[in-house]
PDB file of C-alpha atoms and ligand atoms in Angstrom:
ATOM      1  CA  MET A  47     -13.080  31.148 106.935  1.00  0.00           C
ATOM      2  CA  LYS A  48     -13.624  28.082 109.113  1.00  0.00           C
ATOM      3  CA  ASN A  49     -10.767  25.576 108.884  1.00  0.00           C
ATOM      4  CA  VAL A  50      -8.386  28.107 107.325  1.00  0.00           C
ATOM      5  CA  ILE A  51      -5.526  29.308 109.492  1.00  0.00           C
ATOM      6  CA  GLU A  52      -3.570  32.254 108.128  1.00  0.00           C
ATOM      7  CA  LEU A  53      -0.216  32.945 109.779  1.00  0.00           C
ATOM      8  CA  ASN A  54      -0.463  36.544 110.746  1.00  0.00           C
ATOM      9  CA  HIS A  55       3.094  37.280 111.787  1.00  0.00           C
ATOM     10  CA  PRO A  56       5.577  40.071 110.963  1.00  0.00           C
ATOM     11  CA  LEU A  57       8.311  37.535 110.099  1.00  0.00           C
ATOM     12  CA  ILE A  58       6.080  35.886 107.501  1.00  0.00           C
ATOM     13  CA  THR A  59       5.068  39.261 106.043  1.00  0.00           C
ATOM     14  CA  HIS A  60       8.770  40.189 105.833  1.00  0.00           C
ATOM     15  CA  LYS A  61       9.826  36.934 104.171  1.00  0.00           C
ATOM     16  CA  LEU A  62       6.850  37.048 101.792  1.00  0.00           C
ATOM     17  CA  ALA A  63       7.831  40.554 100.681  1.00  0.00           C
ATOM     18  CA  ILE A  64      11.195  39.193  99.502  1.00  0.00           C
ATOM     19  CA  LEU A  65       9.639  36.034  98.054  1.00  0.00           C
ATOM     20  CA  ARG A  66       7.087  37.967  95.983  1.00  0.00           C
ATOM     21  CA  ASP A  67       9.682  40.371  94.551  1.00  0.00           C
ATOM     22  CA  LYS A  68      10.376  39.447  90.921  1.00  0.00           C
ATOM     23  CA  LYS A  69      14.031  40.464  91.397  1.00  0.00           C
ATOM     24  CA  THR A  70      14.610  37.752  94.048  1.00  0.00           C
ATOM     25  CA  SER A  71      17.092  35.121  92.811  1.00  0.00           C
ATOM     26  CA  THR A  72      16.276  31.429  92.404  1.00  0.00           C
ATOM     27  CA  LYS A  73      18.629  30.602  95.287  1.00  0.00           C
ATOM     28  CA  GLU A  74      16.994  33.046  97.690  1.00  0.00           C
ATOM     29  CA  PHE A  75      13.498  32.081  96.498  1.00  0.00           C
ATOM     30  CA  ARG A  76      14.197  28.408  97.269  1.00  0.00           C
ATOM     31  CA  GLU A  77      15.598  29.217 100.707  1.00  0.00           C
ATOM     32  CA  LEU A  78      12.581  31.379 101.578  1.00  0.00           C
ATOM     33  CA  VAL A  79      10.015  28.787 100.441  1.00  0.00           C
ATOM     34  CA  SER A  80      11.706  26.272 102.717  1.00  0.00           C
ATOM     35  CA  GLU A  81      11.907  28.697 105.680  1.00  0.00           C
ATOM     36  CA  ILE A  82       8.284  29.842 105.392  1.00  0.00           C
ATOM     37  CA  ALA A  83       7.185  26.198 105.072  1.00  0.00           C
ATOM     38  CA  MET A  84       8.935  25.484 108.369  1.00  0.00           C
ATOM     39  CA  PHE A  85       6.941  28.228 110.122  1.00  0.00           C
ATOM     40  CA  VAL A  86       3.644  27.090 108.558  1.00  0.00           C
ATOM     41  CA  CYS A  87       4.385  23.510 109.666  1.00  0.00           C
ATOM     42  CA  TYR A  88       5.213  24.697 113.199  1.00  0.00           C
ATOM     43  CA  GLU A  89       1.767  26.343 113.351  1.00  0.00           C
ATOM     44  CA  ALA A  90       0.056  23.261 111.885  1.00  0.00           C
ATOM     45  CA  MET A  91       1.520  21.101 114.673  1.00  0.00           C
ATOM     46  CA  HIS A  92      -0.161  23.140 117.431  1.00  0.00           C
ATOM     47  CA  ASP A  93      -2.618  20.282 118.119  1.00  0.00           C
ATOM     48  CA  ALA A  94      -0.058  17.441 117.896  1.00  0.00           C
ATOM     49  CA  LYS A  95      -0.684  14.659 120.373  1.00  0.00           C
ATOM     50  CA  LEU A  96       2.046  14.130 122.941  1.00  0.00           C
ATOM     51  CA  GLU A  97       2.922  10.865 124.657  1.00  0.00           C
ATOM     52  CA  SER A  98       4.500  10.439 128.052  1.00  0.00           C
ATOM     53  CA  VAL A  99       8.188   9.488 128.180  1.00  0.00           C
ATOM     54  CA  GLU A 100      10.766   9.274 130.916  1.00  0.00           C
ATOM     55  CA  ILE A 101      14.188  10.736 130.192  1.00  0.00           C
ATOM     56  CA  GLU A 102      17.239  11.437 132.295  1.00  0.00           C
ATOM     57  CA  THR A 103      18.704  14.920 132.262  1.00  0.00           C
ATOM     58  CA  PRO A 104      22.296  15.373 133.543  1.00  0.00           C
ATOM     59  CA  ILE A 105      20.595  16.305 136.835  1.00  0.00           C
ATOM     60  CA  LYS A 106      17.788  13.732 137.351  1.00  0.00           C
ATOM     61  CA  LYS A 107      15.185  11.370 135.872  1.00  0.00           C
ATOM     62  CA  PHE A 108      12.276  13.336 134.483  1.00  0.00           C
ATOM     63  CA  LYS A 109       8.794  12.444 133.174  1.00  0.00           C
ATOM     64  CA  THR A 110       7.948  14.554 130.151  1.00  0.00           C
ATOM     65  CA  LYS A 111       6.202  14.294 126.755  1.00  0.00           C
ATOM     66  CA  LYS A 112       7.224  13.771 123.139  1.00  0.00           C
ATOM     67  CA  ILE A 113       5.524  13.695 119.764  1.00  0.00           C
ATOM     68  CA  ASP A 114       5.329  10.288 118.088  1.00  0.00           C
ATOM     69  CA  GLN A 115       7.025  11.304 114.839  1.00  0.00           C
ATOM     70  CA  ASP A 116       6.204   7.935 113.255  1.00  0.00           C
ATOM     71  CA  LYS A 117       2.547   8.967 112.920  1.00  0.00           C
ATOM     72  CA  TYR A 118       3.099  11.519 110.151  1.00  0.00           C
ATOM     73  CA  ALA A 119       3.625  11.630 106.387  1.00  0.00           C
ATOM     74  CA  PHE A 120       4.371  14.629 104.202  1.00  0.00           C
ATOM     75  CA  VAL A 121       2.985  14.591 100.664  1.00  0.00           C
ATOM     76  CA  PRO A 122       4.348  17.370  98.428  1.00  0.00           C
ATOM     77  CA  ILE A 123       2.445  18.114  95.225  1.00  0.00           C
ATOM     78  CA  LEU A 124       5.036  18.093  92.423  1.00  0.00           C
ATOM     79  CA  ARG A 125       6.773  20.136  91.397  1.00  0.00           C
ATOM     80  CA  ALA A 126       6.479  23.204  93.613  1.00  0.00           C
ATOM     81  CA  GLY A 127       5.522  21.323  96.800  1.00  0.00           C
ATOM     82  CA  MET A 128       9.002  19.759  96.853  1.00  0.00           C
ATOM     83  CA  GLY A 129      10.375  23.216  97.631  1.00  0.00           C
ATOM     84  CA  MET A 130       8.668  23.071 101.051  1.00  0.00           C
ATOM     85  CA  LEU A 131      10.032  19.659 102.028  1.00  0.00           C
ATOM     86  CA  ASP A 132      13.415  20.652 103.535  1.00  0.00           C
ATOM     87  CA  GLY A 133      11.707  23.139 105.839  1.00  0.00           C
ATOM     88  CA  VAL A 134       8.999  20.822 107.133  1.00  0.00           C
ATOM     89  CA  ILE A 135      11.413  17.932 107.615  1.00  0.00           C
ATOM     90  CA  THR A 136      13.295  20.046 110.140  1.00  0.00           C
ATOM     91  CA  VAL A 137      10.038  20.136 112.176  1.00  0.00           C
ATOM     92  CA  ILE A 138       9.197  16.378 111.922  1.00  0.00           C
ATOM     93  CA  PRO A 139      12.403  14.602 110.808  1.00  0.00           C
ATOM     94  CA  ASN A 140      10.997  11.041 111.019  1.00  0.00           C
ATOM     95  CA  ALA A 141       7.903  11.620 108.872  1.00  0.00           C
ATOM     96  CA  LYS A 142       7.545   9.410 105.800  1.00  0.00           C
ATOM     97  CA  ILE A 143       7.137  11.049 102.418  1.00  0.00           C
ATOM     98  CA  GLY A 144       4.729  10.407  99.529  1.00  0.00           C
ATOM     99  CA  HIS A 145       4.448  12.255  96.223  1.00  0.00           C
ATOM    100  CA  VAL A 146       1.549  13.482  94.103  1.00  0.00           C
ATOM    101  CA  GLY A 147       2.458  14.699  90.600  1.00  0.00           C
ATOM    102  CA  MET A 148       0.044  17.336  89.348  1.00  0.00           C
ATOM    103  CA  TYR A 149       0.132  20.075  86.743  1.00  0.00           C
ATOM    104  CA  ARG A 150      -2.509  22.607  85.726  1.00  0.00           C
ATOM    105  CA  ASP A 151      -3.689  22.389  82.149  1.00  0.00           C
ATOM    106  CA  GLU A 152      -2.857  25.789  80.625  1.00  0.00           C
ATOM    107  CA  LYS A 153      -6.232  26.120  78.861  1.00  0.00           C
ATOM    108  CA  THR A 154      -8.739  24.556  81.240  1.00  0.00           C
ATOM    109  CA  PHE A 155      -6.772  25.330  84.470  1.00  0.00           C
ATOM    110  CA  LYS A 156      -7.837  21.869  85.645  1.00  0.00           C
ATOM    111  CA  PRO A 157      -5.239  19.698  87.410  1.00  0.00           C
ATOM    112  CA  VAL A 158      -3.802  16.675  85.611  1.00  0.00           C
ATOM    113  CA  ASN A 159      -2.469  13.907  87.853  1.00  0.00           C
ATOM    114  CA  TYR A 160       0.671  12.194  86.486  1.00  0.00           C
ATOM    115  CA  PHE A 161       2.202  10.509  89.554  1.00  0.00           C
ATOM    116  CA  PHE A 162       1.034   9.094  92.864  1.00  0.00           C
ATOM    117  CA  LYS A 163       3.223   7.147  95.261  1.00  0.00           C
ATOM    118  CA  VAL A 164       2.690   7.045  99.012  1.00  0.00           C
ATOM    119  CA  PRO A 165       4.043   4.999 101.953  1.00  0.00           C
ATOM    120  CA  LYS A 166       2.387   1.569 102.360  1.00  0.00           C
ATOM    121  CA  ASP A 167       0.963   2.385 105.790  1.00  0.00           C
ATOM    122  CA  ILE A 168      -0.356   5.804 104.730  1.00  0.00           C
ATOM    123  CA  GLU A 169      -3.874   5.155 106.087  1.00  0.00           C
ATOM    124  CA  LYS A 170      -2.439   4.929 109.622  1.00  0.00           C
ATOM    125  CA  ARG A 171      -0.725   8.317 109.391  1.00  0.00           C
ATOM    126  CA  GLU A 172      -1.735  11.928 109.634  1.00  0.00           C
ATOM    127  CA  VAL A 173      -0.936  13.318 106.183  1.00  0.00           C
ATOM    128  CA  ILE A 174       0.355  16.830 105.641  1.00  0.00           C
ATOM    129  CA  ILE A 175       0.040  17.929 102.009  1.00  0.00           C
ATOM    130  CA  LEU A 176       2.513  20.560 100.784  1.00  0.00           C
ATOM    131  CA  ASP A 177       2.022  23.022  97.941  1.00  0.00           C
ATOM    132  CA  PRO A 178       3.127  26.666  98.064  1.00  0.00           C
ATOM    133  CA  MET A 179       0.182  27.892  95.956  1.00  0.00           C
ATOM    134  CA  LEU A 180      -3.538  27.265  96.402  1.00  0.00           C
ATOM    135  CA  ALA A 181      -5.147  29.125  93.481  1.00  0.00           C
ATOM    136  CA  THR A 182      -8.411  27.686  92.064  1.00  0.00           C
ATOM    137  CA  GLY A 183      -8.078  24.875  94.600  1.00  0.00           C
ATOM    138  CA  GLY A 184      -8.351  22.181  91.915  1.00  0.00           C
ATOM    139  CA  SER A 185      -4.943  20.613  92.641  1.00  0.00           C
ATOM    140  CA  ALA A 186      -5.598  20.600  96.398  1.00  0.00           C
ATOM    141  CA  ILE A 187      -9.054  19.009  95.989  1.00  0.00           C
ATOM    142  CA  ASP A 188      -7.734  16.239  93.724  1.00  0.00           C
ATOM    143  CA  ALA A 189      -4.699  15.524  95.935  1.00  0.00           C
ATOM    144  CA  ILE A 190      -6.950  15.261  99.012  1.00  0.00           C
ATOM    145  CA  GLU A 191      -9.294  12.907  97.105  1.00  0.00           C
ATOM    146  CA  LEU A 192      -6.388  10.670  96.053  1.00  0.00           C
ATOM    147  CA  LEU A 193      -5.253  10.375  99.664  1.00  0.00           C
ATOM    148  CA  LYS A 194      -8.773   9.726 100.978  1.00  0.00           C
ATOM    149  CA  SER A 195      -9.120   6.969  98.371  1.00  0.00           C
ATOM    150  CA  LYS A 196      -6.127   5.293 100.083  1.00  0.00           C
ATOM    151  CA  GLY A 197      -7.976   5.362 103.418  1.00  0.00           C
ATOM    152  CA  VAL A 198      -6.281   8.411 104.945  1.00  0.00           C
ATOM    153  CA  LYS A 199      -8.477   9.873 107.699  1.00  0.00           C
ATOM    154  CA  LYS A 200      -6.577  12.915 108.931  1.00  0.00           C
ATOM    155  CA  ILE A 201      -5.261  15.441 106.404  1.00  0.00           C
ATOM    156  CA  LYS A 202      -3.839  18.952 106.713  1.00  0.00           C
ATOM    157  CA  PHE A 203      -2.936  21.170 103.774  1.00  0.00           C
ATOM    158  CA  LEU A 204       0.026  23.555 104.061  1.00  0.00           C
ATOM    159  CA  CYS A 205       0.590  26.375 101.593  1.00  0.00           C
ATOM    160  CA  ILE A 206       2.402  29.676 101.438  1.00  0.00           C
ATOM    161  CA  ILE A 207      -0.103  31.804  99.517  1.00  0.00           C
ATOM    162  CA  ALA A 208      -3.800  31.056  98.950  1.00  0.00           C
ATOM    163  CA  ALA A 209      -6.583  32.729  96.964  1.00  0.00           C
ATOM    164  CA  PRO A 210     -10.006  33.208  98.615  1.00  0.00           C
ATOM    165  CA  GLU A 211     -11.754  31.563  95.621  1.00  0.00           C
ATOM    166  CA  GLY A 212      -9.720  28.352  96.027  1.00  0.00           C
ATOM    167  CA  LEU A 213     -10.025  28.311  99.809  1.00  0.00           C
ATOM    168  CA  LYS A 214     -13.811  28.496  99.510  1.00  0.00           C
ATOM    169  CA  LEU A 215     -13.937  25.523  97.120  1.00  0.00           C
ATOM    170  CA  VAL A 216     -11.507  23.323  99.061  1.00  0.00           C
ATOM    171  CA  THR A 217     -13.205  23.943 102.423  1.00  0.00           C
ATOM    172  CA  GLU A 218     -16.648  23.265 100.914  1.00  0.00           C
ATOM    173  CA  LYS A 219     -15.502  20.034  99.272  1.00  0.00           C
ATOM    174  CA  HIS A 220     -13.338  18.830 102.181  1.00  0.00           C
ATOM    175  CA  PRO A 221     -14.640  20.430 105.403  1.00  0.00           C
ATOM    176  CA  ASP A 222     -12.586  17.975 107.472  1.00  0.00           C
ATOM    177  CA  VAL A 223      -9.247  19.268 106.127  1.00  0.00           C
ATOM    178  CA  LYS A 224      -7.557  22.195 107.875  1.00  0.00           C
ATOM    179  CA  ILE A 225      -5.624  24.562 105.645  1.00  0.00           C
ATOM    180  CA  TYR A 226      -2.620  26.470 107.019  1.00  0.00           C
ATOM    181  CA  CYS A 227      -1.274  29.286 104.876  1.00  0.00           C
ATOM    182  CA  GLY A 228       1.294  32.042 105.163  1.00  0.00           C
ATOM    183  CA  CYS A 229      -1.034  34.605 103.603  1.00  0.00           C
ATOM    184  CA  ILE A 230      -4.461  34.857 101.968  1.00  0.00           C
ATOM    185  CA  ASP A 231      -4.108  37.092  98.919  1.00  0.00           C
ATOM    186  CA  LYS A 232      -6.699  39.240  97.122  1.00  0.00           C
ATOM    187  CA  HIS A 233      -8.076  37.228  94.173  1.00  0.00           C
ATOM    188  CA  LEU A 234      -7.282  35.294  90.980  1.00  0.00           C
ATOM    189  CA  ASN A 235      -6.668  37.004  87.641  1.00  0.00           C
ATOM    190  CA  LYS A 236      -8.132  35.847  84.297  1.00  0.00           C
ATOM    191  CA  ASP A 237      -5.265  33.333  83.910  1.00  0.00           C
ATOM    192  CA  LYS A 238      -6.063  31.967  87.391  1.00  0.00           C
ATOM    193  CA  TYR A 239      -2.847  33.326  88.881  1.00  0.00           C
ATOM    194  CA  ILE A 240      -2.960  34.639  92.433  1.00  0.00           C
ATOM    195  CA  VAL A 241      -2.918  38.461  92.754  1.00  0.00           C
ATOM    196  CA  PRO A 242      -0.554  39.874  93.945  1.00  0.00           C
ATOM    197  CA  GLY A 243       0.918  36.373  94.435  1.00  0.00           C
ATOM    198  CA  LEU A 244       4.482  35.566  93.407  1.00  0.00           C
ATOM    199  CA  GLY A 245       4.045  34.282  89.851  1.00  0.00           C
ATOM    200  CA  ASP A 246       4.610  30.626  89.008  1.00  0.00           C
ATOM    201  CA  ALA A 247       6.058  28.984  92.123  1.00  0.00           C
ATOM    202  CA  GLY A 248       7.423  25.909  90.295  1.00  0.00           C
ATOM    203  CA  ASP A 249       9.211  28.004  87.685  1.00  0.00           C
ATOM    204  CA  ARG A 250      10.690  30.288  90.328  1.00  0.00           C
ATOM    205  CA  ILE A 251      11.907  27.390  92.505  1.00  0.00           C
ATOM    206  CA  TYR A 252      13.512  25.534  89.604  1.00  0.00           C
ATOM    207  CA  GLY A 253      14.456  28.500  87.398  1.00  0.00           C
ATOM    208  CA  THR A 254      12.582  27.017  84.450  1.00  0.00           C
ATOM    209  CA  LYS A 255      11.349  30.328  82.992  1.00  0.00           C
TER     210      LYS A 255
HETATM  211  C1  PRP B  97       0.901  25.145  90.696  1.00  0.00           C
HETATM  212  C2  PRP B  97       0.959  25.040  92.196  1.00  0.00           C
HETATM  213  C3  PRP B  97      -0.230  24.175  92.513  1.00  0.00           C
HETATM  214  C4  PRP B  97      -1.235  24.602  91.469  1.00  0.00           C
HETATM  215  C5  PRP B  97      -2.228  25.523  92.117  1.00  0.00           C
HETATM  216  O1  PRP B  97       1.411  24.030  90.093  1.00  0.00           O
HETATM  217  O2  PRP B  97       2.171  24.542  92.658  1.00  0.00           O
HETATM  218  O3  PRP B  97       0.033  22.795  92.410  1.00  0.00           O
HETATM  219  O4  PRP B  97      -0.507  25.291  90.447  1.00  0.00           O
HETATM  220  O5  PRP B  97      -3.233  25.847  91.240  1.00  0.00           O
HETATM  221  P1  PRP B  97      -4.746  25.422  91.467  1.00  0.00           P
HETATM  222  O6  PRP B  97      -5.069  25.716  92.883  1.00  0.00           O
HETATM  223  O7  PRP B  97      -5.480  26.308  90.498  1.00  0.00           O
HETATM  224  O8  PRP B  97      -4.896  23.973  91.119  1.00  0.00           O
HETATM  225  P2  PRP B  97       1.688  23.958  88.523  1.00  0.00           P
HETATM  226  O9  PRP B  97       0.484  23.425  87.803  1.00  0.00           O
HETATM  227  O10 PRP B  97       2.178  25.298  88.045  1.00  0.00           O
HETATM  228  O11 PRP B  97       2.789  22.844  88.406  1.00  0.00           O
HETATM  229  P3  PRP B  97       4.326  22.892  88.871  1.00  0.00           P
HETATM  230  O12 PRP B  97       4.345  22.859  90.361  1.00  0.00           O
HETATM  231  O13 PRP B  97       4.892  21.663  88.258  1.00  0.00           O
HETATM  232  O14 PRP B  97       4.950  24.155  88.324  1.00  0.00           O
HETATM  233  N1  URA B  98       0.230  28.329  90.447  1.00  0.00           N
HETATM  234  C1  URA B  98       1.276  29.164  90.729  1.00  0.00           C
HETATM  235  O1  URA B  98       2.445  28.724  90.772  1.00  0.00           O
HETATM  236  N2  URA B  98       0.999  30.460  90.931  1.00  0.00           N
HETATM  237  C2  URA B  98      -0.239  30.960  90.897  1.00  0.00           C
HETATM  238  O2  URA B  98      -0.421  32.176  91.113  1.00  0.00           O
HETATM  239  C3  URA B  98      -1.302  30.093  90.602  1.00  0.00           C
HETATM  240  C4  URA B  98      -1.037  28.777  90.390  1.00  0.00           C
END
């Protein structure tokens, strides 16, 4: 699928196998979400713009390049997206952080937005949205729309597991947004859960069920 980048790497497959396992503890689940998020973010930064800098090594002055970390903002979708934050912050420590609060209505499966707070200069930044699960795609579509309504021009969406149905909808609705995911799973079940998936990411991160 155009604009969808799936990390096809043995380390991700290995970590996902532990993450998906229903016997995995809350502690280990949290650690893995953060670690996988770090790898997905690393991949998503492959096209980061570099600027020239001069530094001095212990040996000599040296012209090299650095990323301008002040150009980025992470926006986790609450609750589960918060689980990815520690990992991605290790990749871009100076990024600012916004929050979108969203839950899926249990009957309609439609997202309900309950919180939205982003840095003042958000429209000047590249925004990287975080949510471990992209299922129907409803939450992703609404979060992207909220950010576009604030004038944001460049958006990437990072997730850990995505369903083909949701990817199709999000890429049709927002063809300018690149989606980076650890793995594209098989399909959604009748309750709109990803199969095989990992269950409810928020509940597993916070131990709420
Ligand atoms: C989960 C997940 C996404 C959403 C994905 O959140 O973290 O935000 O569902 O589903 P969609 O693609 O069909 O919209 P949930 O509603 O369970 O809220 P939570 O993170 O607070 O647990
Ligand atoms: N949200 C989750 O946490 N898991 C799914 O499989 C679908 C939506």
